[in-house]
CSV table of C-alpha atoms and ligand atoms in Angstrom, one decimal:
chain,number,residue,atom,x,y,z
A,1,MET,CA,78.7,67.5,68.4
A,2,THR,CA,76.1,65.6,66.7
A,3,TYR,CA,75.5,61.4,66.4
A,4,GLU,CA,72.0,60.6,64.7
A,5,HIS,CA,74.6,59.7,61.8
A,6,TYR,CA,76.6,57.3,63.3
A,7,PHE,CA,72.8,55.6,64.0
A,8,ALA,CA,72.1,56.1,60.0
A,9,ALA,CA,75.6,54.5,58.9
A,10,HIS,CA,74.8,51.1,61.3
A,11,LEU,CA,71.5,50.4,59.6
A,12,GLU,CA,72.0,51.6,56.0
A,13,GLN,CA,75.1,49.0,56.7
A,14,LEU,CA,72.2,46.0,57.8
A,15,LYS,CA,70.6,47.1,54.3
A,16,ALA,CA,73.0,46.8,52.5
A,17,GLU,CA,73.5,43.0,53.7
A,18,GLY,CA,69.9,42.3,53.4
A,19,ARG,CA,70.3,41.8,57.6
A,20,TYR,CA,67.6,44.8,58.3
A,21,ARG,CA,64.9,43.6,61.0
A,22,THR,CA,61.2,45.1,60.6
A,23,PHE,CA,58.9,42.3,62.2
A,24,ALA,CA,55.6,40.8,61.1
A,25,ASP,CA,52.4,43.1,62.9
A,26,LEU,CA,50.7,39.7,64.0
A,27,GLU,CA,47.6,39.9,66.7
A,28,ARG,CA,47.4,35.9,67.9
A,29,ILE,CA,43.1,35.6,68.9
A,30,SER,CA,43.1,33.4,71.9
A,31,GLY,CA,41.0,30.1,71.3
A,32,GLN,CA,42.1,30.3,67.9
A,33,PHE,CA,45.5,29.1,67.4
A,34,PRO,CA,47.3,29.2,65.4
A,35,LYS,CA,45.4,31.5,63.7
A,36,ALA,CA,46.2,35.5,63.6
A,37,ILE,CA,45.7,39.0,62.2
A,38,TRP,CA,48.5,39.6,60.7
A,39,ARG,CA,48.4,43.7,60.0
A,40,LYS,CA,50.9,45.3,56.4
A,41,THR,CA,50.5,48.6,57.5
A,42,PRO,CA,48.8,50.3,61.4
A,43,GLU,CA,46.3,51.3,59.0
A,44,ASP,CA,45.6,48.3,57.5
A,45,SER,CA,41.9,46.6,59.2
A,46,GLY,CA,44.1,42.6,58.5
A,47,GLN,CA,43.8,39.8,57.0
A,48,LEU,CA,43.3,35.7,59.0
A,49,VAL,CA,47.0,34.7,58.4
A,50,THR,CA,48.1,30.6,59.7
A,51,ILE,CA,51.8,31.2,61.6
A,52,TRP,CA,53.7,28.2,61.1
A,53,CYS,CA,56.8,29.7,63.0
A,54,CYS,CA,55.7,29.8,66.4
A,55,ASN,CA,57.5,28.8,69.7
A,56,ASP,CA,54.7,28.6,71.8
A,57,TYR,CA,55.0,25.1,70.5
A,58,LEU,CA,52.5,23.4,72.1
A,59,GLY,CA,50.0,26.2,72.0
A,60,MET,CA,50.1,26.1,75.8
A,61,GLY,CA,49.4,30.5,75.5
A,62,GLN,CA,46.0,29.4,75.0
A,63,HIS,CA,45.2,26.8,77.1
A,64,PRO,CA,42.1,27.5,78.9
A,65,ALA,CA,43.8,25.9,82.6
A,66,VAL,CA,46.8,28.6,81.6
A,67,LEU,CA,44.2,31.4,81.0
A,68,ASP,CA,42.0,30.9,83.8
A,69,ALA,CA,45.1,31.0,86.1
A,70,MET,CA,46.8,33.8,85.1
A,71,GLN,CA,43.6,35.6,84.6
A,72,GLN,CA,42.5,34.3,88.4
A,73,ALA,CA,46.2,35.5,89.4
A,74,VAL,CA,46.1,39.5,88.4
A,75,ALA,CA,42.7,39.5,90.0
A,76,THR,CA,43.6,38.6,93.2
A,77,TYR,CA,47.2,40.1,93.3
A,78,GLY,CA,47.0,43.3,90.9
A,79,ALA,CA,49.3,43.2,88.0
A,80,GLY,CA,52.5,43.8,89.2
A,81,ALA,CA,55.1,41.8,91.0
A,82,GLY,CA,56.2,45.6,92.5
A,83,GLY,CA,59.8,45.3,93.0
A,84,THR,CA,63.5,42.7,92.8
A,85,ARG,CA,63.5,39.4,94.3
A,86,ASN,CA,64.4,41.1,97.4
A,87,ILE,CA,63.0,43.9,97.2
A,88,SER,CA,59.2,42.6,98.1
A,89,GLY,CA,59.3,40.9,94.3
A,90,THR,CA,59.0,37.4,95.8
A,91,THR,CA,55.0,36.4,95.3
A,92,HIS,CA,54.2,32.1,97.4
A,93,LEU,CA,53.6,32.4,93.2
A,94,HIS,CA,57.4,32.4,92.5
A,95,VAL,CA,58.3,29.8,95.6
A,96,GLU,CA,55.6,27.5,93.8
A,97,LEU,CA,56.9,27.6,90.7
A,98,GLU,CA,61.0,27.0,92.1
A,99,ALA,CA,59.7,24.0,93.8
A,100,GLU,CA,58.0,23.3,90.5
A,101,LEU,CA,60.8,23.2,88.4
A,102,ALA,CA,63.2,21.6,91.0
A,103,SER,CA,60.5,18.6,91.4
A,104,LEU,CA,60.2,19.1,87.2
A,105,HIS,CA,63.9,18.0,86.7
A,106,SER,CA,64.7,16.0,89.6
A,107,LYS,CA,67.0,19.0,91.2
A,108,GLU,CA,67.0,19.8,94.8
A,109,ALA,CA,66.3,23.7,94.0
A,110,ALA,CA,65.3,25.5,90.6
A,111,LEU,CA,65.7,29.4,90.3
A,112,LEU,CA,63.7,31.8,88.4
A,113,PHE,CA,64.8,34.8,85.4
A,114,THR,CA,63.0,37.0,83.7
A,115,SER,CA,63.6,34.9,80.4
A,116,GLY,CA,65.1,32.3,78.9
A,117,TYR,CA,68.6,34.7,77.6
A,118,ILE,CA,69.2,35.8,81.0
A,119,SER,CA,69.3,32.9,82.1
A,120,ASN,CA,71.9,31.4,80.2
A,121,GLN,CA,73.7,34.0,80.8
A,122,ALA,CA,73.1,35.6,84.5
A,123,THR,CA,74.4,31.7,85.5
A,124,LEU,CA,77.2,31.3,82.9
A,125,SER,CA,79.0,35.2,83.9
A,126,THR,CA,78.4,34.0,87.8
A,127,LEU,CA,79.7,30.7,87.0
A,128,GLY,CA,82.8,31.5,85.1
A,129,ARG,CA,83.9,34.6,88.3
A,130,MET,CA,82.8,32.9,90.4
A,131,ILE,CA,85.5,29.8,90.5
A,132,PRO,CA,88.8,30.1,90.2
A,133,GLY,CA,90.4,29.3,86.9
A,134,LEU,CA,87.4,27.7,85.5
A,135,VAL,CA,87.5,26.4,82.2
A,136,ILE,CA,84.2,26.6,80.0
A,137,PHE,CA,84.3,24.0,76.8
A,138,SER,CA,80.7,25.4,74.7
A,139,ASP,CA,79.7,23.7,71.7
A,140,GLU,CA,79.6,25.8,68.9
A,141,CYS,CA,76.7,26.1,67.9
A,142,ASN,CA,75.1,27.2,71.3
A,143,HIS,CA,72.9,30.0,71.8
A,144,ALA,CA,74.0,33.8,71.7
A,145,SER,CA,72.3,33.9,75.2
A,146,MET,CA,75.0,30.6,76.3
A,147,ILE,CA,77.9,32.8,74.2
A,148,GLU,CA,77.5,36.0,75.8
A,149,GLY,CA,77.3,34.4,79.6
A,150,ILE,CA,80.6,32.3,79.0
A,151,ARG,CA,82.2,35.6,77.3
A,152,GLN,CA,81.5,37.8,80.3
A,153,SER,CA,82.2,35.5,82.5
A,154,LYS,CA,85.5,35.9,81.2
A,155,ALA,CA,87.2,32.9,82.0
A,156,GLU,CA,88.9,30.5,79.4
A,157,TYR,CA,87.0,29.2,76.9
A,158,HIS,CA,87.0,26.5,74.5
A,159,VAL,CA,84.5,25.6,71.5
A,160,PHE,CA,84.3,22.5,70.4
A,161,ARG,CA,82.5,21.5,66.8
A,162,HIS,CA,79.3,20.5,67.3
A,163,ASN,CA,78.2,17.5,68.7
A,164,ASP,CA,82.2,16.7,68.3
A,165,LEU,CA,82.9,14.2,70.4
A,166,GLY,CA,86.0,14.1,69.9
A,167,HIS,CA,87.1,17.1,69.4
A,168,LEU,CA,85.3,18.1,72.7
A,169,ARG,CA,87.5,15.5,74.2
A,170,GLN,CA,91.0,17.2,72.7
A,171,LEU,CA,90.3,20.6,73.7
A,172,LEU,CA,89.4,18.8,77.3
A,173,ASP,CA,93.3,16.7,77.3
A,174,MET,CA,94.4,20.1,76.8
A,175,VAL,CA,93.6,21.9,80.5
A,176,GLY,CA,95.2,20.3,83.2
A,177,PRO,CA,93.5,17.1,85.1
A,178,ASP,CA,93.1,19.3,88.6
A,179,CYS,CA,91.8,22.7,87.0
A,180,PRO,CA,87.7,22.9,86.9
A,181,LYS,CA,85.2,22.6,83.9
A,182,LEU,CA,82.0,22.9,82.8
A,183,ILE,CA,81.1,21.3,79.6
A,184,ALA,CA,77.9,24.0,78.1
A,185,PHE,CA,75.2,22.2,75.3
A,186,GLU,CA,72.2,22.4,74.3
A,187,SER,CA,69.4,19.0,73.6
A,188,VAL,CA,67.5,20.2,70.5
A,189,TYR,CA,69.3,23.1,68.8
A,190,SER,CA,66.5,24.8,67.0
A,191,MET,CA,68.2,25.6,63.9
A,192,ASP,CA,68.7,22.6,62.5
A,193,GLY,CA,66.3,20.7,64.9
A,194,ASP,CA,69.1,17.9,65.6
A,195,PHE,CA,69.7,16.8,69.1
A,196,ALA,CA,72.9,16.5,71.3
A,197,PRO,CA,74.2,13.2,72.2
A,198,LEU,CA,73.9,13.6,75.7
A,199,THR,CA,74.4,10.7,77.8
A,200,ASP,CA,77.9,10.6,75.8
A,201,LEU,CA,78.7,14.0,77.3
A,202,CYS,CA,77.9,12.8,80.5
A,203,ALA,CA,79.8,10.0,80.2
A,204,LEU,CA,82.8,12.5,79.0
A,205,ALA,CA,82.0,14.6,81.2
A,206,GLU,CA,82.1,12.5,84.3
A,207,GLU,CA,85.3,10.8,83.1
A,208,TYR,CA,87.2,14.6,83.3
A,209,GLY,CA,86.0,15.4,86.0
A,210,ALA,CA,84.1,18.0,84.3
A,211,MET,CA,80.7,19.3,85.6
A,212,THR,CA,77.5,20.3,82.7
A,213,TYR,CA,75.3,22.8,81.8
A,214,LEU,CA,72.5,21.3,79.4
A,215,ASP,CA,70.2,24.5,77.7
A,216,GLU,CA,66.7,22.5,77.4
A,217,VAL,CA,64.8,25.8,76.0
A,218,HIS,CA,63.5,23.6,73.1
A,219,ALA,CA,62.4,20.5,75.0
A,220,VAL,CA,61.1,20.9,78.1
A,221,GLY,CA,57.2,20.1,77.9
A,222,MET,CA,57.9,18.6,74.7
A,223,TYR,CA,59.7,15.8,75.5
A,224,GLY,CA,59.7,13.1,78.5
A,225,ALA,CA,56.8,11.2,80.0
A,226,GLN,CA,56.4,14.4,82.1
A,227,GLY,CA,57.3,17.7,79.4
A,228,ALA,CA,61.1,17.6,81.6
A,229,GLY,CA,63.3,17.6,78.5
A,230,VAL,CA,65.4,15.5,76.7
A,231,ALA,CA,67.6,14.4,79.5
A,232,GLU,CA,64.4,13.0,81.3
A,233,ALA,CA,63.4,11.4,78.3
A,234,GLN,CA,67.6,9.8,77.8
A,235,ASN,CA,66.8,9.3,82.0
A,236,CYS,CA,70.4,11.3,82.7
A,237,ALA,CA,69.1,14.2,83.8
A,238,HIS,CA,70.7,13.4,87.4
A,239,ARG,CA,73.8,13.2,85.3
A,240,LEU,CA,73.7,16.6,84.4
A,241,THR,CA,74.7,19.6,86.7
A,242,ILE,CA,72.8,22.3,85.2
A,243,ILE,CA,69.5,22.1,83.9
A,244,GLU,CA,68.3,25.2,82.0
A,245,GLY,CA,64.7,26.1,80.3
A,246,THR,CA,62.6,28.6,79.0
A,247,LEU,CA,59.0,29.2,80.2
A,248,GLY,CA,58.6,31.3,77.2
A,249,LYS,CA,57.9,28.2,74.4
A,250,ALA,CA,56.3,25.3,75.1
A,251,PHE,CA,55.3,26.1,78.3
A,252,GLY,CA,53.6,29.2,76.5
A,253,VAL,CA,53.8,32.5,79.1
A,254,MET,CA,57.6,33.5,79.3
A,255,GLY,CA,60.8,34.2,82.1
A,256,GLY,CA,63.7,31.2,82.1
A,257,TYR,CA,65.6,29.6,85.2
A,258,ILE,CA,68.0,27.2,86.3
A,259,ALA,CA,67.5,23.6,88.1
A,260,SER,CA,70.3,22.1,89.9
A,261,SER,CA,71.9,21.7,93.7
A,262,ARG,CA,70.5,23.7,96.8
A,263,LEU,CA,74.0,25.4,96.7
A,264,LEU,CA,74.7,26.3,93.3
A,265,VAL,CA,71.1,27.4,93.3
A,266,ASP,CA,71.9,29.6,96.3
A,267,ALA,CA,75.2,30.9,94.9
A,268,ILE,CA,73.6,32.2,91.3
A,269,ARG,CA,70.6,33.7,93.9
A,270,SER,CA,73.2,35.5,95.6
A,271,SER,CA,75.2,36.5,93.1
A,272,ALA,CA,74.0,37.2,89.9
A,273,SER,CA,73.7,40.7,89.0
A,274,GLY,CA,70.7,39.4,86.5
A,275,PHE,CA,69.1,37.8,88.4
A,276,ILE,CA,69.4,40.3,91.8
A,277,PHE,CA,68.9,43.0,89.9
A,278,THR,CA,65.9,43.7,87.9
A,279,THR,CA,62.2,43.2,89.2
A,280,SER,CA,60.6,39.6,89.4
A,281,LEU,CA,58.5,38.0,87.2
A,282,VAL,CA,54.8,39.4,87.5
A,283,PRO,CA,52.7,36.8,89.7
A,284,ALA,CA,50.4,36.3,86.4
A,285,VAL,CA,53.0,34.8,84.1
A,286,CYS,CA,54.5,32.6,87.4
A,287,ALA,CA,50.2,31.8,87.9
A,288,GLY,CA,50.3,30.2,84.3
A,289,ALA,CA,53.6,29.1,83.9
A,290,LEU,CA,52.7,26.5,86.9
A,291,ALA,CA,49.4,25.7,85.9
A,292,SER,CA,51.0,24.9,82.2
A,293,ILE,CA,53.8,23.1,83.7
A,294,ARG,CA,51.4,20.6,86.1
A,295,HIS,CA,48.8,20.2,83.3
A,296,LEU,CA,52.1,19.1,80.6
A,297,ARG,CA,54.0,16.8,83.9
A,298,HIS,CA,50.6,14.0,83.3
A,299,SER,CA,48.7,15.4,80.6
A,300,ARG,CA,51.4,13.8,77.7
A,301,GLU,CA,48.1,14.2,74.2
A,302,GLU,CA,49.8,17.3,73.2
A,303,ARG,CA,53.2,15.4,72.8
A,304,ARG,CA,52.0,12.7,71.1
A,305,LEU,CA,49.8,14.6,68.5
A,306,HIS,CA,53.1,17.4,67.9
A,307,GLN,CA,55.5,14.6,67.3
A,308,LEU,CA,53.1,12.9,65.2
A,309,ARG,CA,52.6,16.6,63.1
A,310,ALA,CA,55.6,17.3,63.1
A,311,ALA,CA,56.7,13.7,61.4
A,312,GLN,CA,53.7,14.3,59.1
A,313,LEU,CA,54.6,18.0,57.8
A,314,LYS,CA,57.9,16.1,57.0
A,315,ALA,CA,57.3,13.8,55.1
A,316,ALA,CA,54.4,15.8,52.9
A,317,PHE,CA,57.1,18.2,52.5
A,318,ALA,CA,59.6,15.2,51.0
A,319,ALA,CA,56.6,13.4,49.2
A,320,ALA,CA,55.9,16.8,48.1
A,321,GLN,CA,60.0,17.4,46.4
A,322,LEU,CA,60.8,20.0,48.6
A,323,PRO,CA,64.0,20.0,50.5
A,324,VAL,CA,62.5,19.1,54.3
A,325,MET,CA,66.3,18.8,55.7
A,326,ASP,CA,66.4,15.6,57.8
A,327,SER,CA,65.2,16.5,61.5
A,328,PRO,CA,65.2,13.9,64.4
A,329,SER,CA,62.8,16.2,66.0
A,330,HIS,CA,59.9,18.6,65.9
A,331,ILE,CA,61.3,21.4,63.9
A,332,VAL,CA,60.6,20.8,59.8
A,333,PRO,CA,63.3,24.0,57.9
A,334,VAL,CA,63.5,23.6,55.0
A,335,MET,CA,66.8,24.6,53.1
A,336,VAL,CA,66.6,27.2,50.3
A,337,GLY,CA,70.1,28.6,50.8
A,338,ASP,CA,70.2,32.0,49.0
A,339,PRO,CA,68.9,35.0,51.1
A,340,VAL,CA,67.0,37.1,48.9
A,341,GLN,CA,65.0,33.8,47.7
A,342,CYS,CA,64.4,33.0,51.4
A,343,LYS,CA,62.5,36.6,52.3
A,344,ALA,CA,61.1,36.0,48.8
A,345,ILE,CA,59.1,32.8,49.6
A,346,SER,CA,58.3,33.9,52.5
A,347,VAL,CA,56.8,37.3,52.2
A,348,LYS,CA,54.4,35.6,48.9
A,349,LEU,CA,53.5,32.5,51.8
A,350,LEU,CA,52.2,35.8,53.8
A,351,GLU,CA,51.1,37.7,51.0
A,352,GLU,CA,49.3,36.2,48.4
A,353,HIS,CA,48.4,32.9,51.0
A,354,GLY,CA,47.8,33.6,54.0
A,355,LEU,CA,50.7,31.4,55.9
A,356,TYR,CA,53.4,33.4,57.8
A,357,VAL,CA,56.6,31.5,58.2
A,358,GLN,CA,59.6,33.8,58.4
A,359,PRO,CA,63.3,33.1,56.6
A,360,ILE,CA,65.9,32.2,58.6
A,361,ASN,CA,69.0,34.4,57.5
A,362,TYR,CA,72.4,35.2,58.7
A,363,PRO,CA,73.7,35.6,60.7
A,364,THR,CA,71.3,33.4,62.8
A,365,VAL,CA,72.2,30.4,60.7
A,366,PRO,CA,76.1,30.2,58.0
A,367,ARG,CA,75.7,32.2,54.9
A,368,GLY,CA,74.7,30.0,52.2
A,369,THR,CA,72.3,27.7,54.5
A,370,GLU,CA,69.0,30.5,54.3
A,371,ARG,CA,66.6,28.9,55.3
A,372,LEU,CA,62.3,28.4,56.3
A,373,ARG,CA,61.8,27.3,59.9
A,374,PHE,CA,58.2,25.1,60.2
A,375,THR,CA,57.0,24.1,63.5
A,376,PRO,CA,53.6,22.3,63.6
A,377,SER,CA,52.0,22.6,66.4
A,378,PRO,CA,49.4,20.0,67.4
A,379,ALA,CA,46.3,22.6,66.7
A,380,HIS,CA,47.6,22.7,63.7
A,381,SER,CA,45.4,20.3,62.0
A,382,GLU,CA,45.8,17.5,58.4
A,383,GLU,CA,44.4,20.2,56.3
A,384,ASP,CA,46.4,22.9,57.1
A,385,ILE,CA,49.4,20.3,56.1
A,386,LYS,CA,47.9,20.2,53.3
A,387,THR,CA,47.6,23.5,52.3
A,388,VAL,CA,51.1,24.8,53.9
A,389,VAL,CA,52.6,22.2,51.8
A,390,GLN,CA,50.7,22.8,48.7
A,391,ALA,CA,51.2,26.7,48.9
A,392,LEU,CA,54.5,26.1,49.5
A,393,ARG,CA,55.1,24.0,46.0
A,394,ILE,CA,53.9,26.8,44.2
A,395,VAL,CA,55.3,29.6,45.3
A,396,TRP,CA,58.5,27.5,45.2
A,397,ASP,CA,58.8,27.1,41.4
A,398,GLU,CA,57.8,30.7,40.8
A,399,VAL,CA,60.7,32.2,43.0
A,400,MET,CA,63.0,30.1,41.6
A,401,SER,CA,61.9,29.5,38.0
A,402,GLY,CA,62.5,33.6,38.6
A,403,ALA,CA,59.4,34.2,37.2
A,404,ASP,CA,58.5,35.6,40.5
A,405,SER,CA,57.3,39.2,39.8
A,406,SER,CA,57.6,40.7,43.3
A,407,SER,CA,60.6,43.0,42.8
A,408,SER,CA,63.2,43.7,45.3
A,409,GLU,CA,61.3,46.8,46.3
A,410,GLN,CA,58.5,44.3,47.5
A,411,GLN,CA,61.1,42.6,49.6
A,412,ASN,CA,61.8,46.1,51.4
A,413,ASN,CA,59.1,46.0,52.6
A,414,HIS,CA,58.5,43.0,54.1
A,415,ALA,CA,61.9,42.5,55.5
A,416,ALA,CA,59.5,41.9,58.3
A,417,LEU,CA,59.8,37.8,58.0
A,418,SER,CA,63.4,38.0,59.4
A,419,VAL,CA,64.4,35.8,62.4
A,420,ALA,CA,64.3,37.8,65.5
B,1,PLP,C1,68.9,27.7,72.8
B,1,PLP,C2,67.8,28.4,73.6
B,1,PLP,N1,68.3,29.3,74.5
B,1,PLP,C3,67.8,29.9,75.4
B,1,PLP,C4,67.3,30.7,74.7
B,1,PLP,C5,66.5,32.1,75.0
B,1,PLP,O1,65.0,32.2,75.9
B,1,PLP,P1,63.7,33.0,75.9
B,1,PLP,O2,63.8,32.8,74.7
B,1,PLP,O3,62.8,32.4,77.1
B,1,PLP,O4,64.9,34.2,76.8
B,1,PLP,C6,66.4,30.3,73.3
B,1,PLP,C7,65.3,31.6,72.7
B,1,PLP,O5,65.1,31.3,71.6
B,1,PLP,C8,67.0,29.3,72.7
B,1,PLP,O6,67.0,29.3,71.7
């Protein structure tokens, strides 16, 4: 019996659909964010590029306070955590970080996970199994990790149209008033860059006696007076049952968490397989995240400059008559609407202009809405913005006029640029 042909067939299918992913080999340069060395092949000596699609939104992954904390933690505690949280993997840094996160979100308690993905998947799947008869209502644009968690919970679930409170109400009306309910949504949707109507969602949940689950992954560090997210900015954190976040985007490190009531957190801590049966975050990661959160709680400069750069980039794309989408947040999507053109633009920007922005294709976005997703940071200068707008204008015209001489062979070589 042989099995390799299954894998080959699967990969062929992905390639035939233009969905095969290879990754750009990027070497970030500490202290020079958002610059990196890009290698076309492993043997290549590399070329200096500017990254325009990084989720280290504020450049905190290279902030001196974060680097110092991590280096000190490695020197003090060594590399690994040494076990699961239950089996000697709870260091004092884990305890401190959970207290800091609870305080950031004004909740009684917080719980760390190894990523934002695992936080969603582990918490939602556990809640659905723990509460008999729970019905979950999920925004149609929710992240894959929430969808996975909801499916694994085996609870009954209903998907409401994106940000459509009328539709959500219709679905809530379909289940009995005494039935336990949970509404799950995000604050910033990362592909269109739009916000959820948080206070309206809270009001609806209160009216129907439902719990709420908010994913603030694309907002923590960046919104609110202390960087606690959109719920803080809109003064509704206290109305949300669970706030989930990541340490891997604006906080610049890695890991995920939930913040909620002491009892809920204790119940998840005691039952969630994705929390219990895995080695805990390494101490240096906890130290880096703590330094990053503490810095962003009192420094507003990063948030101010971040919003300014996002506004400048949107205005510059619009002035250059590039189809920038109308996003109210820090995410700046430019609609292409075709996977081959989207990839071709991305390849040319990288190879000919030293600018890296990956194409976003199906299944991350619906077919026909393929786009480039720019994430300007406080470290991108006004000069960087001028450069990227000029380059995109040139490349756009080349690709859209069909004058692009780069063949599909070139595009195959650089499927690298598919979204992660
Ligand atoms: C909305 C949302 N939630 C959760 C995650 C997962 O977070 P992490 O990258 O920390 O696993 C992502 C990742 O991009 C996301 O976009």
